[in-house]
């Protein structure tokens, strides 16, 4: 019969304990890493939802301008500003530059405000069915943009907290997870959404 001494049992116990600790540590690293990946992907998805709504807004503006053109001889500056804002947005969107997307969105807000001020002078325009429909679509889009921004910033907050808080910050540093940017409005005068009322 094979007998193991007390010292042998202690050695096996220590070895088993060490093995269990290694397994627990590896499990924790995997769980933490997967949580960080999941949050990073939620951030990317939320940004793409903002992108969808902002693209919709950029697509609606030319239709709105076209419906207004029949009634009003708009100044060329509105078209120039719109083209500039759209170009800035497309460039920022292609690079996934959150700050650039926010700035382009702000520029478009100024264009929309100017366009809507001009249309206030034409009561027949405000009664036009196509114009009313476009106005409703723009208002709905503005609401979706606001919701998407809030959702995105909430997800970014969770993600950034996970990256910075102990002990997950160790895993974030090891695997080079980077902080995400908030979708922030930078200019004080742009903190309010353009008024979409006719």
XYZ file of N, CA, C and O in Angstrom:
792
model
N 0.831 -1.172 0.000
C 0.000 0.000 0.000
C 0.887 1.251 0.000
O 1.894 1.285 0.678
N 0.427 2.295 -0.747
C 1.221 3.504 -0.924
C 0.790 4.543 0.101
O -0.373 4.928 0.154
N 1.693 4.976 0.915
C 1.369 5.969 1.941
C 2.056 7.291 1.629
O 3.206 7.311 1.214
N 1.305 8.372 1.843
C 1.863 9.705 1.652
C 2.018 10.333 3.026
O 1.113 10.307 3.853
N 3.167 10.890 3.247
C 3.429 11.489 4.548
C 2.677 12.814 4.690
O 2.168 13.378 3.734
N 2.640 13.309 5.907
C 1.976 14.583 6.199
C 2.591 15.705 5.369
O 1.883 16.548 4.815
N 3.879 15.690 5.233
C 4.560 16.713 4.422
C 4.137 16.627 2.964
O 4.014 17.631 2.270
N 3.901 15.422 2.483
C 3.438 15.242 1.100
C 2.045 15.800 0.893
O 1.742 16.389 -0.140
N 1.173 15.590 1.910
C -0.185 16.124 1.823
C -0.171 17.650 1.821
O -0.946 18.289 1.106
N 0.678 18.227 2.597
C 0.781 19.687 2.642
C 1.269 20.215 1.295
O 0.742 21.194 0.775
N 2.245 19.521 0.727
C 2.747 19.929 -0.600
C 1.670 19.842 -1.662
O 1.539 20.723 -2.515
N 0.869 18.788 -1.639
C -0.232 18.635 -2.603
C -1.282 19.716 -2.358
O -1.805 20.317 -3.297
N -1.574 19.985 -1.077
C -2.562 21.021 -0.728
C -2.131 22.400 -1.206
O -2.922 23.163 -1.756
N -0.843 22.722 -0.983
C -0.316 24.012 -1.430
C -0.347 24.092 -2.954
O -0.734 25.108 -3.538
N 0.038 23.004 -3.616
C 0.022 22.960 -5.079
C -1.385 23.117 -5.628
O -1.627 23.840 -6.596
N -2.344 22.437 -4.982
C -3.742 22.531 -5.394
C -4.282 23.942 -5.173
O -4.992 24.494 -6.026
N -3.953 24.532 -4.033
C -4.371 25.899 -3.738
C -3.791 26.869 -4.762
O -4.488 27.768 -5.264
N -2.525 26.692 -5.095
C -1.868 27.533 -6.098
C -2.563 27.384 -7.458
O -2.820 28.372 -8.147
N -2.910 26.172 -7.830
C -3.601 25.899 -9.093
C -4.981 26.566 -9.117
O -5.378 27.173 -10.113
N -5.692 26.486 -8.000
C -7.009 27.119 -7.907
C -6.880 28.631 -8.033
O -7.666 29.279 -8.736
N -5.888 29.213 -7.373
C -5.674 30.665 -7.477
C -5.356 31.082 -8.913
O -5.852 32.108 -9.393
N -4.542 30.303 -9.603
C -4.212 30.600 -11.002
C -5.473 30.544 -11.858
O -5.723 31.432 -12.685
N -6.297 29.520 -11.650
C -7.543 29.385 -12.421
C -8.483 30.556 -12.140
O -9.074 31.127 -13.058
N -8.613 30.958 -10.881
C -9.466 32.099 -10.516
C -8.935 33.383 -11.150
O -9.704 34.177 -11.702
N -7.632 33.591 -11.100
C -7.037 34.793 -11.686
C -7.261 34.841 -13.206
O -7.652 35.873 -13.747
N -7.044 33.728 -13.872
C -7.250 33.667 -15.327
C -8.720 33.917 -15.664
O -9.046 34.663 -16.590
N -9.619 33.326 -14.877
C -11.060 33.536 -15.090
C -11.422 35.007 -14.916
O -12.215 35.572 -15.695
N -10.857 35.648 -13.895
C -11.137 37.062 -13.654
C -10.625 37.921 -14.812
O -11.316 38.830 -15.263
N -9.413 37.645 -15.290
C -8.846 38.410 -16.415
C -9.742 38.261 -17.636
O -10.064 39.256 -18.306
N -10.183 37.056 -17.926
C -11.054 36.823 -19.090
C -12.376 37.575 -18.926
O -12.844 38.243 -19.854
N -12.972 37.492 -17.749
C -14.244 38.178 -17.492
C -14.086 39.692 -17.634
O -14.908 40.363 -18.256
N -13.044 40.238 -17.062
C -12.797 41.678 -17.120
C -12.530 42.129 -18.556
O -13.077 43.131 -19.016
N -11.718 41.385 -19.271
C -11.409 41.709 -20.665
C -12.681 41.689 -21.510
O -12.935 42.607 -22.294
N -13.499 40.657 -21.350
C -14.740 40.560 -22.120
C -15.698 41.702 -21.796
O -16.381 42.215 -22.687
N -15.751 42.113 -20.542
C -16.609 43.243 -20.160
C -16.122 44.524 -20.835
O -16.934 45.335 -21.316
N -14.817 44.721 -20.881
C -14.265 45.910 -21.543
C -14.556 45.891 -23.048
O -14.926 46.918 -23.626
N -14.406 44.742 -23.671
C -14.696 44.616 -25.104
C -16.178 44.898 -25.362
O -16.538 45.611 -26.304
N -17.022 44.357 -24.511
C -18.461 44.565 -24.669
C -18.815 46.053 -24.564
O -19.568 46.578 -25.386
N -18.257 46.729 -23.588
C -18.525 48.168 -23.441
C -17.950 48.965 -24.612
O -18.591 49.899 -25.102
N -16.751 48.616 -25.066
C -16.161 49.311 -26.209
C -17.047 49.143 -27.446
O -17.268 50.101 -28.193
N -17.589 47.959 -27.644
C -18.475 47.727 -28.789
C -19.791 48.474 -28.643
O -20.351 48.949 -29.636
N -20.286 48.622 -27.421
C -21.491 49.420 -27.197
C -21.231 50.891 -27.520
O -22.096 51.572 -28.070
N -20.046 51.378 -27.176
C -19.675 52.753 -27.504
C -19.677 52.938 -29.026
O -20.237 53.904 -29.557
N -19.062 51.998 -29.731
C -19.015 52.077 -31.197
C -20.418 52.025 -31.793
O -20.737 52.762 -32.729
N -21.258 51.153 -31.263
C -22.625 51.052 -31.764
C -23.406 52.339 -31.503
O -24.125 52.818 -32.384
N -23.261 52.891 -30.314
C -23.972 54.130 -29.984
C -23.518 55.267 -30.891
O -24.331 56.086 -31.329
N -22.225 55.324 -31.198
C -21.730 56.357 -32.110
C -22.304 56.159 -33.508
O -22.670 57.120 -34.175
N -22.427 54.915 -33.922
C -23.002 54.677 -35.252
C -24.476 55.071 -35.294
O -24.975 55.507 -36.331
N -25.184 54.980 -34.164
C -26.578 55.421 -34.125
C -26.671 56.944 -34.250
O -27.567 57.461 -34.922
N -25.750 57.651 -33.625
C -25.700 59.106 -33.802
C -25.405 59.416 -35.256
O -26.029 60.297 -35.860
N -24.475 58.682 -35.834
C -24.090 58.879 -37.228
C -25.301 58.720 -38.152
O -25.520 59.521 -39.057
N -26.106 57.696 -37.913
C -27.304 57.461 -38.729
C -28.245 58.658 -38.647
O -28.745 59.146 -39.672
N -28.473 59.152 -37.442
C -29.406 60.276 -37.273
C -28.848 61.570 -37.866
O -29.584 62.343 -38.473
N -27.555 61.790 -37.707
C -26.969 63.009 -38.278
C -26.974 62.950 -39.800
O -27.214 63.962 -40.464
N -26.724 61.776 -40.364
C -26.801 61.637 -41.826
C -28.221 61.898 -42.306
O -28.432 62.543 -43.341
N -29.194 61.406 -41.553
C -30.597 61.653 -41.910
C -30.883 63.150 -41.893
O -31.543 63.675 -42.783
N -30.362 63.818 -40.892
C -30.561 65.262 -40.797
C -29.920 65.968 -41.990
O -30.533 66.842 -42.593
N -28.699 65.580 -42.345
C -28.029 66.192 -43.495
C -28.778 65.900 -44.798
O -28.752 66.706 -45.712
N -29.428 64.752 -44.877
C -30.200 64.426 -46.076
C -31.517 65.189 -46.138
O -32.026 65.483 -47.219
N -32.088 65.513 -44.984
C -33.355 66.251 -44.959
C -33.184 67.722 -45.339
O -34.077 68.305 -45.959
N -32.074 68.310 -44.973
C -31.893 69.748 -45.187
C -31.999 70.128 -46.666
O -32.701 71.097 -46.989
N -31.342 69.421 -47.599
C -31.498 69.811 -49.008
C -32.958 69.763 -49.473
O -33.396 70.625 -50.241
N -33.725 68.773 -48.984
C -35.142 68.704 -49.342
C -35.900 69.899 -48.783
O -36.772 70.464 -49.447
N -35.563 70.273 -47.564
C -36.192 71.434 -46.952
C -35.846 72.697 -47.736
O -36.719 73.516 -48.033
N -34.585 72.823 -48.113
C -34.137 73.982 -48.895
C -34.857 74.029 -50.243
O -35.316 75.087 -50.680
N -34.989 72.882 -50.887
C -35.661 72.832 -52.186
C -37.118 73.252 -52.079
O -37.635 73.947 -52.938
N -37.797 72.820 -51.012
C -39.194 73.204 -50.852
C -39.330 74.694 -50.559
O -40.307 75.324 -50.947
N -38.337 75.267 -49.932
C -38.353 76.698 -49.618
C -38.003 77.530 -50.842
O -38.520 78.629 -51.026
N -37.144 76.998 -51.704
C -36.675 77.754 -52.879
C -37.819 78.257 -53.742
O -37.726 79.331 -54.324
N -38.881 77.483 -53.834
C -40.008 77.910 -54.657
C -40.672 79.164 -54.132
O -41.310 79.893 -54.883
N -40.516 79.440 -52.890
C -41.152 80.592 -52.271
C -40.176 81.739 -52.026
O -40.552 82.894 -52.047
N -38.970 81.407 -51.763
C -37.998 82.399 -51.300
C -36.740 82.320 -52.147
O -36.280 81.255 -52.511
N -36.180 83.463 -52.433
C -34.866 83.514 -53.071
C -33.861 83.579 -51.921
O -33.599 84.638 -51.360
N -33.354 82.398 -51.535
C -32.444 82.336 -50.381
C -31.083 82.913 -50.722
O -30.622 82.800 -51.852
N -30.479 83.451 -49.718
C -29.128 83.953 -49.916
C -28.160 82.799 -50.120
O -28.343 81.708 -49.594
N -27.145 83.019 -50.909
C -26.167 81.992 -51.256
C -25.400 81.500 -50.035
O -24.939 80.367 -49.987
N -25.289 82.332 -49.008
C -24.533 81.968 -47.809
C -25.055 80.725 -47.125
O -24.289 79.937 -46.571
N -26.365 80.520 -47.132
C -26.942 79.351 -46.483
C -26.470 78.078 -47.180
O -26.094 77.104 -46.535
N -26.457 78.111 -48.518
C -26.008 76.935 -49.265
C -24.522 76.662 -49.023
O -24.106 75.518 -48.878
N -23.737 77.725 -48.979
C -22.301 77.580 -48.743
C -22.036 76.991 -47.362
O -21.222 76.070 -47.212
N -22.733 77.511 -46.350
C -22.551 77.012 -44.984
C -22.989 75.558 -44.865
O -22.353 74.754 -44.170
N -24.090 75.214 -45.546
C -24.566 73.841 -45.502
C -23.531 72.900 -46.129
O -23.219 71.841 -45.573
N -23.011 73.280 -47.289
C -22.020 72.440 -47.975
C -20.770 72.265 -47.105
O -20.205 71.168 -47.012
N -20.358 73.340 -46.439
C -19.176 73.269 -45.573
C -19.430 72.327 -44.389
O -18.597 71.473 -44.074
N -20.593 72.479 -43.757
C -20.931 71.626 -42.602
C -21.020 70.159 -43.024
O -20.537 69.268 -42.323
N -21.610 69.910 -44.179
C -21.732 68.534 -44.661
C -20.357 67.927 -44.947
O -20.086 66.775 -44.608
N -19.472 68.713 -45.569
C -18.115 68.234 -45.845
C -17.356 67.928 -44.570
O -16.672 66.897 -44.463
N -17.472 68.812 -43.569
C -16.825 68.584 -42.274
C -17.352 67.303 -41.624
O -16.586 66.510 -41.077
N -18.653 67.131 -41.711
C -19.249 65.955 -41.087
C -18.795 64.666 -41.771
O -18.437 63.704 -41.107
N -18.825 64.639 -43.084
C -18.421 63.433 -43.809
C -16.972 63.069 -43.505
O -16.648 61.895 -43.307
N -16.116 64.066 -43.435
C -14.710 63.821 -43.120
C -14.556 63.270 -41.702
O -13.846 62.288 -41.471
N -15.232 63.891 -40.743
C -15.141 63.454 -39.341
C -15.748 62.067 -39.166
O -15.209 61.228 -38.435
N -16.844 61.810 -39.838
C -17.510 60.510 -39.729
C -16.617 59.393 -40.272
O -16.537 58.320 -39.680
N -15.956 59.658 -41.371
C -15.069 58.650 -41.962
C -13.920 58.295 -41.016
O -13.459 57.153 -40.979
N -13.466 59.271 -40.233
C -12.346 59.059 -39.305
C -12.823 58.621 -37.918
O -11.997 58.435 -37.027
N -14.150 58.540 -37.702
C -14.716 58.259 -36.383
C -14.265 59.308 -35.364
O -14.004 58.989 -34.203
N -14.151 60.568 -35.820
C -13.739 61.686 -34.980
C -14.981 62.277 -34.309
O -15.726 63.039 -34.915
N -15.210 61.893 -33.065
C -16.415 62.297 -32.347
C -16.494 63.817 -32.227
O -17.548 64.416 -32.465
N -15.396 64.463 -31.871
C -15.403 65.918 -31.708
C -15.696 66.612 -33.036
O -16.455 67.577 -33.082
N -15.110 66.130 -34.122
C -15.371 66.704 -35.438
C -16.818 66.539 -35.854
O -17.421 67.436 -36.452
N -17.406 65.381 -35.521
C -18.817 65.145 -35.829
C -19.692 66.123 -35.049
O -20.659 66.668 -35.590
N -19.343 66.353 -33.793
C -20.115 67.284 -32.958
C -20.019 68.702 -33.509
O -21.019 69.424 -33.574
N -18.825 69.108 -33.928
C -18.652 70.459 -34.470
C -19.414 70.637 -35.781
O -20.033 71.689 -36.012
N -19.399 69.633 -36.639
C -20.142 69.715 -37.898
C -21.642 69.774 -37.626
O -22.375 70.522 -38.287
N -22.084 69.021 -36.637
C -23.494 69.045 -36.260
C -23.900 70.432 -35.759
O -24.974 70.939 -36.081
N -23.005 71.059 -35.006
C -23.273 72.410 -34.517
C -23.355 73.402 -35.676
O -24.217 74.276 -35.688
N -22.466 73.255 -36.639
C -22.485 74.142 -37.813
C -23.803 74.010 -38.555
O -24.395 75.003 -38.974
N -24.266 72.780 -38.700
C -25.536 72.562 -39.388
C -26.687 73.179 -38.600
O -27.613 73.716 -39.190
N -26.616 73.103 -37.285
C -27.654 73.721 -36.457
C -27.793 75.207 -36.747
O -28.907 75.738 -36.803
N -26.677 75.885 -36.952
C -26.721 77.304 -37.295
C -27.356 77.549 -38.652
O -28.126 78.494 -38.832
N -27.063 76.684 -39.606
C -27.653 76.797 -40.947
C -29.163 76.603 -40.869
O -29.933 77.359 -41.470
N -29.590 75.590 -40.123
C -31.024 75.313 -39.985
C -31.726 76.506 -39.339
O -32.797 76.923 -39.796
N -31.124 77.071 -38.312
C -31.721 78.228 -37.643
C -31.896 79.392 -38.612
O -32.952 80.039 -38.642
N -30.870 79.665 -39.407
C -30.966 80.762 -40.389
C -32.042 80.491 -41.425
O -32.808 81.376 -41.793
N -32.103 79.249 -41.896
C -33.101 78.866 -42.893
C -34.506 79.032 -42.327
O -35.401 79.573 -42.995
N -34.699 78.616 -41.107
C -36.019 78.707 -40.494
C -36.414 80.157 -40.215
O -37.601 80.501 -40.318
N -35.463 81.012 -39.901
C -35.770 82.425 -39.708
C -36.249 83.054 -41.008
O -37.191 83.844 -41.010
N -35.614 82.681 -42.113
C -36.008 83.224 -43.412
C -37.426 82.782 -43.768
O -38.235 83.567 -44.264
N -37.760 81.539 -43.483
C -39.078 81.011 -43.863
C -40.213 81.595 -43.029
O -41.368 81.554 -43.460
N -39.918 82.126 -41.867
C -40.943 82.737 -41.025
C -41.666 83.873 -41.743
O -42.800 84.203 -41.406
N -41.043 84.482 -42.711
C -41.614 85.639 -43.399
C -42.631 85.250 -44.474
O -43.224 86.122 -45.091
N -42.856 83.939 -44.702
C -43.706 83.492 -45.799
C -44.825 82.579 -45.290
O -44.654 81.376 -45.184
N -46.013 83.141 -45.005
C -47.123 82.340 -44.468
C -47.588 81.233 -45.421
O -47.989 80.166 -44.973
N -47.541 81.472 -46.737
C -47.967 80.433 -47.673
C -47.014 79.239 -47.634
O -47.438 78.104 -47.832
N -45.758 79.506 -47.378
C -44.777 78.424 -47.266
C -45.095 77.553 -46.050
O -45.040 76.334 -46.112
N -45.436 78.205 -44.957
C -45.721 77.459 -43.734
C -46.959 76.579 -43.875
O -47.146 75.654 -43.111
N -47.793 76.831 -44.876
C -48.989 76.028 -45.118
C -48.750 74.922 -46.151
O -49.604 74.057 -46.335
N -47.605 74.928 -46.809
C -47.290 73.942 -47.841
C -47.162 72.543 -47.221
O -46.436 72.348 -46.240
N -47.866 71.557 -47.802
C -47.906 70.200 -47.246
C -46.517 69.567 -47.211
O -46.127 68.949 -46.209
N -45.762 69.711 -48.293
C -44.420 69.124 -48.340
C -43.528 69.765 -47.269
O -42.775 69.087 -46.582
N -43.633 71.071 -47.139
C -42.828 71.781 -46.147
C -43.206 71.338 -44.736
O -42.339 71.109 -43.888
N -44.497 71.163 -44.471
C -44.957 70.718 -43.150
C -44.423 69.321 -42.851
O -43.967 69.042 -41.737
N -44.451 68.436 -43.855
C -43.935 67.078 -43.670
C -42.432 67.102 -43.380
O -41.954 66.399 -42.479
N -41.698 67.890 -44.138
C -40.249 67.987 -43.912
C -39.947 68.558 -42.531
O -39.016 68.121 -41.852
N -40.737 69.543 -42.130
C -40.562 70.141 -40.809
C -40.772 69.081 -39.730
O -39.995 68.986 -38.772
N -41.801 68.241 -39.876
C -42.074 67.175 -38.902
C -40.923 66.168 -38.881
O -40.467 65.762 -37.810
N -40.443 65.786 -40.064
C -39.325 64.839 -40.121
C -38.074 65.412 -39.458
O -37.362 64.699 -38.744
N -37.821 66.690 -39.685
C -36.656 67.337 -39.082
C -36.793 67.388 -37.562
O -35.833 67.102 -36.833
N -37.981 67.709 -37.092
C -38.222 67.757 -35.647
C -38.020 66.374 -35.030
O -37.381 66.239 -33.986
N -38.560 65.330 -35.684
C -38.374 63.960 -35.190
C -36.894 63.575 -35.188
O -36.405 62.933 -34.259
N -36.193 63.967 -36.227
C -34.761 63.663 -36.321
C -33.985 64.360 -35.217
O -33.093 63.765 -34.608
N -34.325 65.612 -34.930
C -33.652 66.338 -33.842
C -33.862 65.623 -32.506
O -32.943 65.513 -31.703
N -35.073 65.099 -32.290
C -35.342 64.353 -31.051
C -34.511 63.078 -31.000
O -33.968 62.728 -29.942
N -34.405 62.375 -32.123
C -33.607 61.152 -32.178
C -32.122 61.448 -31.955
O -31.427 60.673 -31.297
N -31.657 62.552 -32.507
C -30.256 62.946 -32.308
C -29.989 63.204 -30.827
O -28.996 62.739 -30.273
N -30.904 63.935 -30.189
C -30.732 64.230 -28.763
C -30.710 62.940 -27.942
O -29.865 62.775 -27.057
N -31.622 62.024 -28.237
C -31.655 60.753 -27.514
C -30.372 59.956 -27.776
O -29.781 59.397 -26.840
N -29.953 59.887 -29.036
C -28.749 59.125 -29.395
C -27.511 59.695 -28.724
O -26.641 58.948 -28.269
N -27.413 61.018 -28.645
C -26.270 61.642 -27.963
C -26.253 61.273 -26.490
O -25.208 60.946 -25.925
N -27.414 61.345 -25.854
C -27.499 61.021 -24.435
C -27.116 59.565 -24.201
O -26.337 59.253 -23.291
N -27.651 58.656 -25.014
C -27.341 57.237 -24.874
C -25.851 56.996 -25.078
O -25.215 56.274 -24.310
N -25.286 57.610 -26.110
C -23.860 57.462 -26.384
C -23.029 57.929 -25.194
O -22.124 57.226 -24.739
N -23.328 59.117 -24.685
C -22.554 59.654 -23.563
C -22.702 58.793 -22.305
O -21.752 58.651 -21.535
N -23.883 58.199 -22.096
C -24.058 57.290 -20.957
C -23.168 56.056 -21.096
O -22.542 55.625 -20.132
N -23.115 55.487 -22.294
C -22.278 54.309 -22.539
C -20.797 54.672 -22.409
O -20.012 53.911 -21.839
N -20.416 55.836 -22.918
C -19.022 56.279 -22.803
C -18.640 56.435 -21.333
O -17.540 56.040 -20.935
N -19.543 56.969 -20.537
C -19.273 57.118 -19.107
C -19.018 55.757 -18.450
O -18.041 55.585 -17.706
N -19.859 54.775 -18.744
C -19.662 53.424 -18.176
C -18.333 52.830 -18.632
O -17.596 52.243 -17.837
N -18.054 52.968 -19.913
C -16.816 52.419 -20.478
C -15.596 53.086 -19.849
O -14.669 52.406 -19.399
N -15.587 54.413 -19.798
C -14.444 55.128 -19.228
C -14.276 54.813 -17.743
O -13.149 54.686 -17.259
N -15.387 54.686 -17.034
C -15.295 54.303 -15.623
C -14.657 52.928 -15.473
O -13.803 52.719 -14.611
N -15.055 51.995 -16.300
C -14.510 50.633 -16.234
C -13.003 50.648 -16.519
O -12.239 49.935 -15.877
N -12.599 51.479 -17.468
C -11.176 51.568 -17.810
C -10.359 52.164 -16.667
O -9.230 51.772 -16.437
N -10.940 53.098 -15.939
C -10.194 53.834 -14.921
C -10.278 53.217 -13.524
O -9.438 53.505 -12.678
N -11.285 52.401 -13.266
C -11.488 51.900 -11.913
C -10.696 50.612 -11.660
O -10.581 49.770 -12.537
N -10.181 50.518 -10.445
C -9.439 49.343 -10.019
C -10.430 48.216 -9.760
O -11.487 48.463 -9.206
N -10.154 47.034 -10.114
C -8.950 46.461 -10.686
C -9.002 46.337 -12.221
O -8.026 45.936 -12.832
N -10.153 46.698 -12.821
C -10.266 46.539 -14.274
C -9.302 47.455 -15.032
O -8.964 47.179 -16.185
N -8.823 48.521 -14.383
C -7.854 49.405 -15.047
C -6.541 48.671 -15.350
O -5.833 49.022 -16.285
N -6.234 47.647 -14.586
C -5.025 46.857 -14.847
C -5.165 46.126 -16.178
O -4.264 46.166 -17.026
N -6.303 45.499 -16.377
C -6.558 44.765 -17.630
C -6.653 45.750 -18.793
O -6.109 45.509 -19.870
N -7.321 46.885 -18.569
C -7.446 47.899 -19.622
C -6.070 48.390 -20.055
O -5.808 48.573 -21.245
N -5.189 48.587 -19.102
C -3.828 49.023 -19.426
C -3.032 47.941 -20.149
O -2.303 48.221 -21.097
N -3.186 46.705 -19.715
C -2.456 45.597 -20.337
C -2.850 45.418 -21.804
O -2.009 45.145 -22.643
N -4.149 45.589 -22.083
C -4.644 45.360 -23.438
C -4.881 46.665 -24.212
O -5.510 46.674 -25.258
N -4.392 47.776 -23.674
C -4.387 49.085 -24.339
C -5.788 49.578 -24.748
O -5.996 50.074 -25.847
N -6.734 49.447 -23.834
C -8.048 50.046 -24.053
C -7.903 51.545 -23.830
O -7.300 51.973 -22.849
N -8.458 52.350 -24.744
C -8.337 53.811 -24.636
C -9.675 54.429 -24.291
O -10.731 53.918 -24.664
N -9.587 55.564 -23.608
C -10.802 56.300 -23.248
C -11.553 56.714 -24.517
O -10.949 57.019 -25.523
N -12.866 56.739 -24.403
C -13.708 57.197 -25.509
C -14.052 58.669 -25.278
O -14.096 59.135 -24.142
N -14.280 59.386 -26.369
C -14.643 60.809 -26.277
C -16.147 60.950 -26.103
O -16.929 60.231 -26.727
N -16.543 61.911 -25.279
C -17.953 62.254 -25.162
C -18.357 63.064 -26.389
O -17.531 63.745 -26.996
N -19.629 63.010 -26.739
C -20.174 63.817 -27.828
C -20.607 65.129 -27.187
O -21.710 65.250 -26.667
N -19.693 66.097 -27.197
C -19.909 67.341 -26.461
C -20.126 68.509 -27.400
O -19.539 68.586 -28.469
N -20.952 69.426 -26.921
C -21.141 70.688 -27.622
C -20.122 71.651 -27.037
O -20.048 71.839 -25.831
N -19.315 72.249 -27.913
C -18.214 73.065 -27.421
C -18.523 74.553 -27.396
O -18.009 75.276 -26.572
N -19.325 75.031 -28.308
C -19.600 76.470 -28.365
C -20.834 76.792 -27.533
O -21.870 76.173 -27.669
N -20.710 77.778 -26.696
C -21.790 78.151 -25.782
C -23.075 78.487 -26.541
O -24.160 78.100 -26.142
N -22.953 79.187 -27.658
C -24.152 79.597 -28.388
C -24.841 78.428 -29.078
O -25.968 78.549 -29.512
N -24.187 77.285 -29.156
C -24.772 76.131 -29.826
C -25.377 75.136 -28.830
O -25.754 74.050 -29.207
N -25.486 75.486 -27.575
C -25.962 74.537 -26.572
C -27.459 74.258 -26.693
O -27.969 73.327 -26.117
N -28.175 75.071 -27.435
C -29.590 74.819 -27.646
C -29.816 74.283 -29.037
O -29.178 74.728 -29.988
N -30.752 73.332 -29.162
C -31.074 72.771 -30.468
C -31.763 73.845 -31.303
O -32.413 74.736 -30.773
N -31.595 73.793 -32.635
C -32.274 74.756 -33.462
C -33.782 74.634 -33.284
O -34.305 73.531 -33.165
N -34.453 75.754 -33.219
C -35.900 75.755 -33.075
C -36.535 75.352 -34.397
O -36.300 75.972 -35.411
N -37.358 74.319 -34.351
C -38.003 73.835 -35.557
C -39.493 74.086 -35.408
O -40.263 73.180 -35.169
N -39.902 75.338 -35.482
C -41.323 75.664 -35.395
C -41.654 76.654 -36.509
O -40.857 77.498 -36.861
N -42.826 76.467 -37.025
C -43.254 77.324 -38.139
C -44.635 77.857 -37.867
O -45.406 77.307 -37.157
